[in-house]
Amino acid sequence: MTSLVFNTPWLRVRSLPELAPTFLRRRQSTRRCFSVVACSSPGSNGGDSVRVRFAPSPTGNLHVGGARTALFNYLFARSKGGKFVLRIEDTDLERSTRESEAAVLQDLQWLGLDWDEGPGVGGDFGPYRQSERNALYKQYAEKLLESGQVYRCFCSSEELVKMKEIAKLKQLPPVYTGKWATASDAEVEQELEKGTPFTYRFRVPKEGSLKINDLIRGEVSWNLDTLGDFVVMRSNGQPVYNFCVTVDDATMAISHVIRAEEHLPNTLRQALIYKALEFPMPQFAHVSLILAPDRSKLSKRHGATSVGQYREMGFLPQGMVNYLALLGWGDGTENEFFTLEQLVEKFSIERVNKSGAIFDSTKLRWMNGLHLKALPSEKLTKLVGEQWKSAGILTESEGSFVDEAVELLKDGIDVVTDSDNVLLNLLSYPLHATLASPEAKPAVEDKLHEVAASLVAAYDSGEIPKALAEGQSGWQKWVKAFGKSTKRKGKSLFMPLRVLLTGKLHGPEMATSIVLISKAGSPGIVAPQAGFVSMEERFKILREMDWEALNKSESVPLESTAAAST
């Protein structure tokens, strides 16, 4: 029975000097764990330092699943004092673009995942784009051909389709039947002379099995008879994915391959190539998929799925990194708030869960809000002020109004773009809708019209403008006096004041809100298109209010009952 040498615990690398990559020539005596039944512990790959890689394909935006894989690789490398390598897998020439590559790099940089080797950084194991490594792949393919581990296959597409159809009829795995595996030299030469296109196929043992000890999933095994001889070089001379990845990981001295579980089936082909080329086997860790709330694979139909989309929506990199880390990992405590530095300190691959992780956008918003509120006040104010200006609500992004508004409204902001609605809500005056709502009935019946008349009189006399000009202390002093004159206190005083001056039943702290509304009326603060209702306009509305009609019927226009409780 044929079996791979997976019960041989150690294998000395014996690469041919003229074919071996630089790192193998330098380290001919290096001993690494080749047994994929009993691998070494994480970080102890024969004495070498930890080297991990993230290898995205530049065919689109960086998916949150890819970002989490990059993060886990980064955290593992940093926690072990190792290297984080970025490699671009751009062998799909039709779909790969430099624009997509630039977008992926930008997203990784935004997340704070700086790489030690790769595009823009360089390193001793480059080049770091697969499209620039074709000569290396061909070199190792020729080595396999010379050793008999691969052979030329001249089967046409039609022949391969027919093989699959026959296998299906016989209810057998759709594997290559090995037509050219036993061809004579004369038969091969005849096809070469005719110029028949050919691929390189890897000669897979017909019996035996492969077992690996995955650092996340535990023992995983495959039977070799389900595989069949597979292609490593296409007829156009381009290498296939599994061959490229194996050669790249080996020649870049990658010690640990941490990747998504959808790559788990590729491990069988890659392990065979490692053995055939006498490369030391890295340790594998396959991370679970990120699932949608319905437990299907997360896709565009579930909403935003790329890092770039969340960046444009106003999320912070700190919040995104923290949330992605919790998708399948935890430190064993109830704590969920981590900075990137804290994650590096706490992370261990042993605590990564093999079960699928649900992507919860509500929790992501909550997590982002925690990081937003944890920012230094100056940075938070700068972010929100710039947002308000860019949204066309304010004319300037800084100043005392911005400082006070951010301090007042920050608890209602989980994502920077939320700040638009909370400020617009403060500046709005939906009085008619509020008064027409059922929730306002107790306030209206509590002689609200009398309070309104007293307020208008105080405004017209100059009392209220003077009090507001003195800020919160002046306003609070006036409210106390107003309560005495109207013989009201507590809720019977503050509820009518809130309704009449803000147009709402609920909102942030009232004194600060009203002083800010007054300040917003100063020239050059609020942009004309923001829909701001100034204090002067609010009192004009109060003067014109038909309280008798309001009390008799609900004839006051209903702008939006929902706005009343905003």
Coordinates of C-alpha atoms in Angstrom, one line a residue:
M1 CA 0.0 0.0 0.0
T2 CA 1.4 3.3 -1.1
S3 CA 1.7 5.9 1.7
L4 CA 3.2 9.3 2.0
V5 CA 6.0 9.6 4.5
F6 CA 3.7 11.3 7.0
N7 CA 4.8 9.1 9.9
T8 CA 8.4 10.2 9.4
P9 CA 8.6 13.1 12.0
W10 CA 11.6 15.0 10.6
L11 CA 13.0 15.5 7.1
R12 CA 16.2 17.2 6.2
V13 CA 15.9 19.5 3.2
R14 CA 18.0 18.3 0.2
S15 CA 17.3 20.8 -2.6
L16 CA 19.5 20.9 -5.6
P17 CA 21.8 23.9 -5.2
E18 CA 21.1 25.2 -8.6
L19 CA 17.3 24.9 -8.1
A20 CA 16.9 25.7 -4.4
P21 CA 15.8 29.2 -3.5
T22 CA 18.2 31.4 -1.5
F23 CA 16.7 30.7 1.9
L24 CA 17.1 26.9 1.3
R25 CA 20.7 27.3 0.1
R26 CA 21.6 29.3 3.2
R27 CA 20.0 26.7 5.5
Q28 CA 20.8 23.3 4.2
S29 CA 21.1 21.9 7.8
T30 CA 17.7 23.3 8.9
R31 CA 15.4 20.7 10.4
R32 CA 11.7 21.3 10.3
C33 CA 8.6 19.4 11.3
F34 CA 7.4 17.6 8.1
S35 CA 5.0 15.3 9.9
V36 CA 1.6 16.6 9.4
V37 CA 0.3 14.1 11.9
A38 CA 2.2 15.5 14.9
C39 CA 3.4 19.0 14.0
S40 CA 5.4 21.2 16.3
S41 CA 3.8 23.8 18.5
P42 CA 3.0 27.2 17.0
G43 CA 6.1 29.3 16.6
S44 CA 8.7 26.5 16.8
N45 CA 9.3 25.7 13.2
G46 CA 12.8 24.2 13.6
G47 CA 14.1 27.3 15.3
D48 CA 13.1 29.8 12.6
S49 CA 11.1 32.9 13.4
V50 CA 7.4 33.0 12.7
R51 CA 6.6 34.2 9.2
V52 CA 3.0 34.5 8.0
R53 CA 1.5 35.9 4.9
F54 CA -1.7 37.5 3.6
A55 CA -2.2 36.9 -0.1
P56 CA -5.2 38.7 -1.6
S57 CA -6.2 38.6 -5.2
P58 CA -6.6 42.1 -6.7
T59 CA -9.9 41.4 -8.4
G60 CA -12.1 43.6 -6.3
N61 CA -12.4 45.3 -2.9
L62 CA -11.1 43.9 0.3
H63 CA -14.0 41.8 1.8
V64 CA -14.5 41.9 5.5
G65 CA -13.6 38.1 5.6
G66 CA -10.3 38.8 3.9
A67 CA -9.7 41.7 6.3
R68 CA -10.2 39.4 9.3
T69 CA -7.8 36.8 7.8
A70 CA -5.2 39.6 7.4
L71 CA -5.9 40.7 10.9
F72 CA -5.4 37.2 12.4
N73 CA -2.1 36.8 10.5
Y74 CA -1.0 40.2 11.6
L75 CA -1.9 39.5 15.3
F76 CA -0.2 36.1 15.2
A77 CA 3.0 37.5 13.7
R78 CA 3.2 40.5 16.1
S79 CA 2.4 38.4 19.2
K80 CA 5.2 36.0 18.3
G81 CA 7.7 38.7 17.3
G82 CA 7.6 37.4 13.7
K83 CA 7.1 38.8 10.2
F84 CA 3.8 39.7 8.4
V85 CA 4.3 39.3 4.7
L86 CA 1.9 40.7 2.0
R87 CA 1.9 38.9 -1.3
I88 CA -0.4 39.8 -4.3
E89 CA -1.8 36.7 -6.0
D90 CA -2.5 38.3 -9.4
T91 CA -2.2 35.3 -11.7
D92 CA -5.8 35.8 -12.9
L93 CA -4.7 38.2 -15.6
E94 CA -8.2 38.9 -16.9
R95 CA -9.6 40.1 -13.6
S96 CA -6.6 41.4 -11.7
T97 CA -6.0 45.2 -11.9
R98 CA -3.6 47.5 -10.3
E99 CA -6.5 49.7 -9.2
S100 CA -7.9 46.8 -7.1
E101 CA -4.5 46.2 -5.7
A102 CA -4.1 49.8 -4.7
A103 CA -7.6 49.7 -3.1
V104 CA -6.7 46.6 -1.1
L105 CA -3.4 48.1 0.1
Q106 CA -5.2 51.3 1.1
D107 CA -7.8 49.3 3.1
L108 CA -5.0 47.4 4.9
Q109 CA -3.2 50.6 5.7
W110 CA -6.4 52.2 7.0
L111 CA -6.9 49.3 9.3
G112 CA -3.4 49.8 10.6
L113 CA -2.1 46.4 9.4
D114 CA 1.3 47.4 8.3
W115 CA 3.3 44.7 6.6
D116 CA 7.0 43.9 7.0
E117 CA 7.6 42.6 3.5
G118 CA 5.6 43.1 0.3
P119 CA 4.6 45.8 -2.3
G120 CA 6.0 49.2 -1.5
V121 CA 8.2 47.8 1.3
G122 CA 10.3 45.2 -0.4
G123 CA 12.2 42.4 1.4
D124 CA 14.6 39.5 0.9
F125 CA 12.1 37.1 -0.5
G126 CA 10.6 39.1 -3.4
P127 CA 9.2 39.7 -5.9
Y128 CA 5.9 39.9 -4.0
R129 CA 3.5 39.7 -7.0
Q130 CA 2.8 36.3 -8.5
S131 CA 2.8 37.8 -12.0
E132 CA 6.5 38.6 -11.5
R133 CA 7.5 35.1 -10.3
N134 CA 6.6 33.0 -13.4
A135 CA 10.3 32.1 -14.0
L136 CA 10.4 30.6 -10.5
Y137 CA 7.3 28.5 -11.1
K138 CA 8.6 27.2 -14.4
Q139 CA 11.9 26.3 -12.8
Y140 CA 10.2 24.1 -10.2
A141 CA 7.8 22.6 -12.7
E142 CA 10.8 21.5 -14.8
K143 CA 12.3 20.0 -11.6
L144 CA 9.2 17.9 -11.0
L145 CA 9.2 16.8 -14.7
E146 CA 12.8 15.7 -14.5
S147 CA 12.1 13.7 -11.3
G148 CA 9.0 12.1 -12.8
Q149 CA 6.6 13.7 -10.2
V150 CA 4.8 15.4 -13.1
Y151 CA 4.2 14.4 -16.7
R152 CA 3.0 16.0 -19.9
C153 CA -0.7 15.5 -20.6
F154 CA -1.9 16.0 -24.2
C155 CA -5.6 15.4 -23.5
S156 CA -7.9 17.8 -25.3
S157 CA -10.8 19.6 -23.6
E158 CA -13.2 17.3 -25.4
E159 CA -11.4 14.2 -24.0
L160 CA -11.5 15.6 -20.4
V161 CA -15.2 16.4 -20.7
K162 CA -15.9 12.8 -21.8
M163 CA -13.9 11.4 -18.9
K164 CA -16.0 13.4 -16.5
E165 CA -19.2 12.2 -18.1
I166 CA -18.1 8.5 -17.9
A167 CA -17.2 8.9 -14.3
K168 CA -20.6 10.4 -13.6
L169 CA -22.4 7.5 -15.2
K170 CA -20.3 5.1 -13.1
Q171 CA -20.9 7.2 -10.0
L172 CA -17.2 7.7 -9.6
P173 CA -15.3 10.8 -8.5
P174 CA -14.7 13.1 -11.6
V175 CA -10.9 12.6 -11.5
Y176 CA -8.4 12.3 -14.3
T177 CA -8.0 8.7 -15.4
G178 CA -4.3 8.9 -16.0
K179 CA -4.2 8.3 -19.8
W180 CA -0.8 10.0 -20.2
A181 CA 0.6 8.9 -16.9
T182 CA 2.0 5.8 -18.4
A183 CA 2.8 7.0 -21.9
S184 CA 6.1 6.0 -23.4
D185 CA 8.8 8.4 -24.4
A186 CA 8.1 7.7 -28.0
E187 CA 4.4 8.6 -27.6
V188 CA 5.3 11.8 -25.9
E189 CA 7.9 12.8 -28.5
Q190 CA 5.3 12.1 -31.3
E191 CA 2.9 14.7 -29.7
L192 CA 5.6 17.2 -29.1
E193 CA 6.7 17.0 -32.8
K194 CA 3.1 17.6 -33.9
G195 CA 2.9 20.7 -31.6
T196 CA 0.0 19.3 -29.5
P197 CA -0.7 21.6 -26.6
F198 CA 0.0 20.0 -23.2
T199 CA -0.4 20.6 -19.5
Y200 CA 1.8 19.4 -16.6
R201 CA 0.0 16.9 -14.4
F202 CA 1.1 15.9 -10.9
R203 CA 1.4 12.1 -10.4
V204 CA -0.8 11.4 -7.3
P205 CA -0.3 8.1 -5.4
K206 CA -3.3 5.8 -6.1
E207 CA -3.6 4.7 -2.5
G208 CA -2.9 6.2 0.9
S209 CA -4.2 9.1 2.9
L210 CA -3.1 12.5 4.1
K211 CA -3.6 13.8 7.7
I212 CA -2.8 17.3 9.0
N213 CA -3.1 18.7 12.5
D214 CA -4.8 22.0 11.8
L215 CA -4.1 24.5 14.6
I216 CA -7.8 25.5 14.6
R217 CA -9.7 22.5 13.3
G218 CA -7.7 19.7 14.7
E219 CA -7.0 16.5 12.7
V220 CA -8.2 16.6 9.1
S221 CA -7.7 13.8 6.7
W222 CA -8.2 12.9 3.0
N223 CA -8.0 9.7 1.0
L224 CA -5.7 10.1 -2.0
D225 CA -7.9 8.0 -4.3
T226 CA -10.4 10.8 -4.4
L227 CA -8.0 13.2 -6.1
G228 CA -6.6 12.0 -9.4
D229 CA -3.6 13.5 -11.2
F230 CA -4.0 17.3 -11.2
V231 CA -2.7 20.1 -13.4
V232 CA 0.2 22.3 -12.1
M233 CA 1.0 24.1 -15.4
R234 CA -1.6 25.0 -18.0
S235 CA -1.1 24.6 -21.7
N236 CA -0.5 28.3 -22.1
G237 CA 2.5 28.0 -19.7
Q238 CA 0.7 29.6 -16.8
P239 CA 0.9 27.9 -13.4
V240 CA -2.3 27.0 -11.5
Y241 CA -3.1 28.4 -8.1
N242 CA -2.1 25.5 -5.9
F243 CA 1.3 25.2 -7.5
C244 CA 2.0 28.9 -7.2
V245 CA 0.9 29.1 -3.6
T246 CA 3.1 26.2 -2.5
V247 CA 6.2 27.4 -4.3
D248 CA 5.6 31.0 -2.9
D249 CA 5.0 29.9 0.7
A250 CA 8.1 27.6 0.6
T251 CA 10.5 30.0 -1.1
M252 CA 9.3 32.9 1.2
A253 CA 10.0 30.7 4.3
I254 CA 6.3 30.9 5.5
S255 CA 6.1 29.0 8.7
H256 CA 2.3 29.3 9.4
V257 CA -0.5 29.5 6.8
I258 CA -3.5 31.1 8.4
R259 CA -6.3 31.3 5.9
A260 CA -10.1 30.9 5.3
E261 CA -11.6 27.4 5.7
E262 CA -12.7 27.5 2.0
H263 CA -9.0 26.8 1.2
L264 CA -8.9 23.6 3.4
P265 CA -9.5 21.3 0.3
N266 CA -6.4 22.9 -1.4
T267 CA -4.2 21.6 1.4
L268 CA -4.2 18.0 0.0
R269 CA -2.7 19.1 -3.4
Q270 CA -0.3 21.5 -1.7
A271 CA 1.0 18.9 0.7
L272 CA 1.8 16.6 -2.2
I273 CA 3.7 19.4 -3.9
Y274 CA 5.6 20.2 -0.7
K275 CA 6.7 16.6 -0.4
A276 CA 7.7 16.2 -4.1
L277 CA 9.9 19.3 -4.0
E278 CA 11.3 18.4 -0.6
F279 CA 10.0 21.6 1.0
P280 CA 9.4 21.8 4.7
M281 CA 5.7 21.8 5.5
P282 CA 4.3 24.9 7.2
Q283 CA 1.6 24.6 9.9
F284 CA -1.9 25.3 8.7
A285 CA -4.8 27.1 10.5
H286 CA -8.1 27.4 8.7
V287 CA -10.3 30.1 10.0
S288 CA -14.1 29.7 9.8
L289 CA -16.2 31.6 7.3
I290 CA -18.0 34.8 8.2
L291 CA -21.8 34.2 8.0
A292 CA -24.8 36.5 7.5
P293 CA -27.5 36.6 10.1
D294 CA -29.4 33.8 8.2
R295 CA -26.2 31.7 8.5
S296 CA -25.6 31.8 4.8
K297 CA -22.2 33.0 3.4
L298 CA -22.0 36.8 3.8
S299 CA -22.5 38.4 0.4
K300 CA -23.5 41.7 -1.2
R301 CA -27.2 40.9 -0.8
H302 CA -26.7 41.3 2.9
G303 CA -25.5 44.9 2.6
A304 CA -22.0 46.3 2.8
T305 CA -19.3 43.6 2.8
S306 CA -16.1 45.5 1.9
V307 CA -13.8 47.4 4.2
G308 CA -13.9 50.4 1.8
Q309 CA -17.6 50.6 2.1
Y310 CA -17.5 50.8 5.9
R311 CA -14.7 53.4 5.7
E312 CA -16.9 55.6 3.4
M313 CA -19.9 55.1 5.8
G314 CA -17.9 56.8 8.6
F315 CA -16.7 53.8 10.6
L316 CA -13.4 54.0 12.5
P317 CA -10.6 51.6 11.7
Q318 CA -10.3 51.0 15.5
G319 CA -13.9 49.9 15.7
M320 CA -13.6 47.7 12.6
V321 CA -10.5 46.0 13.8
N322 CA -11.9 45.3 17.2
Y323 CA -15.1 43.9 15.8
L324 CA -13.4 41.7 13.2
A325 CA -11.1 40.2 15.9
L326 CA -14.2 39.1 17.9
L327 CA -15.6 37.2 14.9
G328 CA -14.3 33.8 16.0
W329 CA -11.8 34.9 18.7
G330 CA -12.0 36.0 22.4
D331 CA -9.6 36.3 25.2
G332 CA -11.6 34.1 27.6
T333 CA -13.1 37.0 29.6
E334 CA -16.2 39.1 29.2
N335 CA -14.2 42.0 27.8
E336 CA -15.0 43.0 24.2
F337 CA -13.2 46.3 23.9
F338 CA -9.7 46.1 22.5
T339 CA -7.3 48.4 20.9
L340 CA -5.0 47.0 18.2
E341 CA -2.1 47.0 20.7
Q342 CA -4.2 45.1 23.3
L343 CA -5.2 42.5 20.6
V344 CA -1.5 41.9 19.8
E345 CA -0.9 41.3 23.5
K346 CA -3.9 39.0 24.0
F347 CA -4.2 37.1 20.7
S348 CA -3.5 33.3 20.5
I349 CA -4.4 31.0 17.7
E350 CA -5.6 28.4 20.2
R351 CA -8.5 30.6 21.1
V352 CA -9.8 31.0 17.5
N353 CA -13.1 29.2 17.2
K354 CA -13.7 26.8 14.3
S355 CA -17.5 27.5 14.2
G356 CA -18.8 30.1 11.7
A357 CA -19.0 33.7 13.0
I358 CA -22.2 35.8 12.4
F359 CA -21.6 39.3 11.1
D360 CA -23.9 41.6 13.1
S361 CA -23.9 45.1 11.7
T362 CA -25.8 46.4 14.8
K363 CA -23.0 45.1 17.0
L364 CA -20.4 46.6 14.7
R365 CA -22.1 50.0 15.0
W366 CA -22.2 49.6 18.8
M367 CA -18.5 48.7 18.9
N368 CA -17.6 51.6 16.6
G369 CA -19.5 53.9 19.0
L370 CA -17.4 52.7 21.9
H371 CA -14.2 53.6 20.0
L372 CA -15.6 56.9 18.9
K373 CA -16.4 58.0 22.4
A374 CA -13.0 56.7 23.6
L375 CA -11.2 59.2 21.2
P376 CA -9.6 62.2 22.8
S377 CA -12.2 65.1 22.8
E378 CA -10.1 67.2 20.4
K379 CA -10.0 64.4 17.8
L380 CA -13.7 63.5 18.2
T381 CA -14.6 67.2 17.8
K382 CA -12.4 67.5 14.7
L383 CA -13.9 64.4 13.0
V384 CA -17.5 65.5 13.7
G385 CA -16.9 69.1 12.8
E386 CA -15.4 68.2 9.5
Q387 CA -18.4 65.9 8.9
W388 CA -20.9 68.6 9.6
K389 CA -19.1 71.0 7.2
S390 CA -18.7 68.4 4.4
A391 CA -22.4 67.5 4.8
G392 CA -23.3 71.2 4.2
I393 CA -24.9 71.7 7.6
L394 CA -22.3 74.1 9.1
T395 CA -20.2 76.7 7.3
E396 CA -17.1 76.0 9.5
S397 CA -15.7 72.8 11.0
E398 CA -14.4 74.4 14.2
G399 CA -15.3 77.0 16.8
S400 CA -17.2 77.2 20.1
F401 CA -20.5 76.1 18.5
V402 CA -18.9 72.9 17.2
D403 CA -17.2 72.2 20.5
E404 CA -20.4 72.6 22.5
A405 CA -22.6 70.7 20.0
V406 CA -20.2 67.7 19.9
E407 CA -20.1 67.6 23.7
L408 CA -23.9 67.7 23.9
L409 CA -24.7 65.2 21.1
K410 CA -21.9 62.7 21.2
D411 CA -23.9 60.1 23.1
G412 CA -26.2 59.8 20.1
I413 CA -23.3 59.1 17.7
D414 CA -22.1 55.6 16.9
V415 CA -20.7 56.3 13.5
V416 CA -19.4 59.7 12.4
T417 CA -22.1 60.1 9.8
D418 CA -24.8 59.7 12.5
S419 CA -23.8 63.2 13.6
D420 CA -25.6 64.7 10.6
N421 CA -29.0 63.6 11.8
V422 CA -28.5 64.4 15.5
L423 CA -27.5 68.0 14.7
L424 CA -30.2 68.5 12.1
N425 CA -32.7 67.2 14.7
L426 CA -31.4 69.8 17.2
L427 CA -31.8 72.6 14.6
S428 CA -35.3 71.5 13.5
Y429 CA -38.6 72.7 15.0
P430 CA -41.4 70.2 14.3
L431 CA -43.8 71.9 16.7
H432 CA -47.1 71.2 14.8
A433 CA -46.3 67.5 14.5
T434 CA -45.4 67.2 18.1
L435 CA -48.5 69.0 19.4
A436 CA -50.7 66.8 17.2
S437 CA -49.2 63.6 18.5
P438 CA -51.1 61.6 21.2
E439 CA -48.0 61.7 23.4
A440 CA -48.2 65.5 23.6
K441 CA -51.8 65.5 24.9
P442 CA -51.0 65.8 28.6
A443 CA -48.7 68.8 28.0
V444 CA -51.3 70.5 25.8
E445 CA -54.0 70.0 28.4
D446 CA -51.8 71.4 31.1
K447 CA -52.6 74.9 29.9
L448 CA -49.7 74.9 27.4
H449 CA -51.2 78.0 25.7
E450 CA -50.8 80.0 29.0
V451 CA -47.1 79.1 29.1
A452 CA -46.7 80.0 25.5
A453 CA -48.2 83.4 26.1
S454 CA -45.9 84.1 29.0
L455 CA -42.9 82.9 27.0
V456 CA -43.7 85.2 24.0
A457 CA -44.1 88.1 26.4
A458 CA -40.7 87.4 28.0
Y459 CA -39.1 87.2 24.6
D460 CA -40.7 90.4 23.4
S461 CA -39.6 92.2 26.5
G462 CA -36.0 91.2 25.9
E463 CA -35.8 88.9 29.0
I464 CA -35.1 85.7 27.1
P465 CA -32.6 87.2 24.6
K466 CA -30.7 88.7 27.5
A467 CA -30.7 85.5 29.4
L468 CA -29.5 83.5 26.4
A469 CA -26.7 85.9 25.7
E470 CA -25.3 85.1 29.2
G471 CA -25.1 81.4 28.4
Q472 CA -26.3 78.5 30.5
S473 CA -25.9 80.3 33.8
G474 CA -28.1 83.2 32.6
W475 CA -30.6 80.9 31.1
Q476 CA -30.9 78.7 34.2
K477 CA -31.4 81.8 36.4
W478 CA -34.1 83.0 34.1
V479 CA -35.9 79.6 34.1
K480 CA -35.9 79.6 37.9
A481 CA -37.5 83.1 37.9
F482 CA -40.0 82.1 35.2
G483 CA -41.1 79.1 37.2
K484 CA -41.8 81.3 40.2
S485 CA -43.8 83.7 38.2
T486 CA -45.9 81.0 36.5
K487 CA -46.1 78.9 39.7
R488 CA -44.6 75.9 38.0
K489 CA -41.8 73.6 38.8
G490 CA -40.3 70.2 37.9
K491 CA -42.0 68.5 34.9
S492 CA -44.8 70.9 34.7
L493 CA -42.2 73.7 34.1
F494 CA -39.6 71.9 32.0
M495 CA -41.9 69.9 29.7
P496 CA -43.7 72.9 28.3
L497 CA -40.5 74.8 27.9
R498 CA -38.9 71.9 25.9
V499 CA -42.0 71.5 23.7
L500 CA -42.4 75.2 23.0
L501 CA -38.7 76.1 22.4
T502 CA -37.3 72.9 20.8
G503 CA -40.6 71.6 19.2
K504 CA -40.0 68.1 20.6
L505 CA -41.0 66.1 23.7
H506 CA -37.6 64.5 24.1
G507 CA -34.0 65.4 23.4
P508 CA -30.6 66.1 25.0
E509 CA -30.1 68.3 28.1
M510 CA -32.5 71.2 27.7
A511 CA -30.5 74.2 28.9
T512 CA -27.5 73.4 26.7
S513 CA -29.8 72.7 23.7
I514 CA -31.6 76.0 23.9
V515 CA -28.4 78.0 24.4
L516 CA -27.0 76.2 21.3
I517 CA -30.1 76.8 19.3
S518 CA -29.8 80.5 20.1
K519 CA -26.1 80.5 19.2
A520 CA -26.8 78.8 15.9
G521 CA -28.8 81.9 14.9
S522 CA -25.6 83.9 14.8
P523 CA -24.4 84.8 11.3
G524 CA -22.0 82.4 9.6
I525 CA -22.6 79.3 11.7
V526 CA -25.4 77.2 10.1
A527 CA -25.5 76.8 6.3
P528 CA -28.7 78.2 4.6
Q529 CA -29.7 74.8 3.2
A530 CA -29.7 73.1 6.6
G531 CA -33.3 73.9 7.3
F532 CA -32.5 75.7 10.6
V533 CA -35.4 77.4 12.4
S534 CA -34.0 80.3 14.4
M535 CA -35.1 81.3 17.9
E536 CA -36.8 84.4 16.3
E537 CA -38.7 82.3 13.9
R538 CA -39.8 79.9 16.6
F539 CA -41.3 82.7 18.6
K540 CA -43.0 84.0 15.4
I541 CA -44.7 80.5 15.1
L542 CA -45.7 80.7 18.7
R543 CA -47.4 84.1 18.2
E544 CA -49.4 82.8 15.3
M545 CA -50.4 79.5 16.9
D546 CA -54.2 79.0 17.1
W547 CA -54.4 77.4 20.5
E548 CA -58.2 77.4 20.5
A549 CA -58.3 75.4 17.3
L550 CA -55.8 73.0 18.6
N551 CA -57.8 72.4 21.7
K552 CA -61.1 71.9 19.8
S553 CA -59.8 69.5 17.1
E554 CA -56.8 68.0 15.5
S555 CA -56.9 70.5 12.6
V556 CA -53.3 71.5 13.0
P557 CA -51.3 70.0 10.0
L558 CA -49.7 66.7 10.8
E559 CA -46.1 67.0 9.4
S560 CA -44.9 63.8 11.0
T561 CA -46.1 62.3 14.3
A562 CA -42.8 60.3 14.4
A563 CA -40.8 63.6 14.4
A564 CA -42.4 64.4 17.8
S565 CA -40.4 61.8 19.6
T566 CA -37.2 62.1 17.7

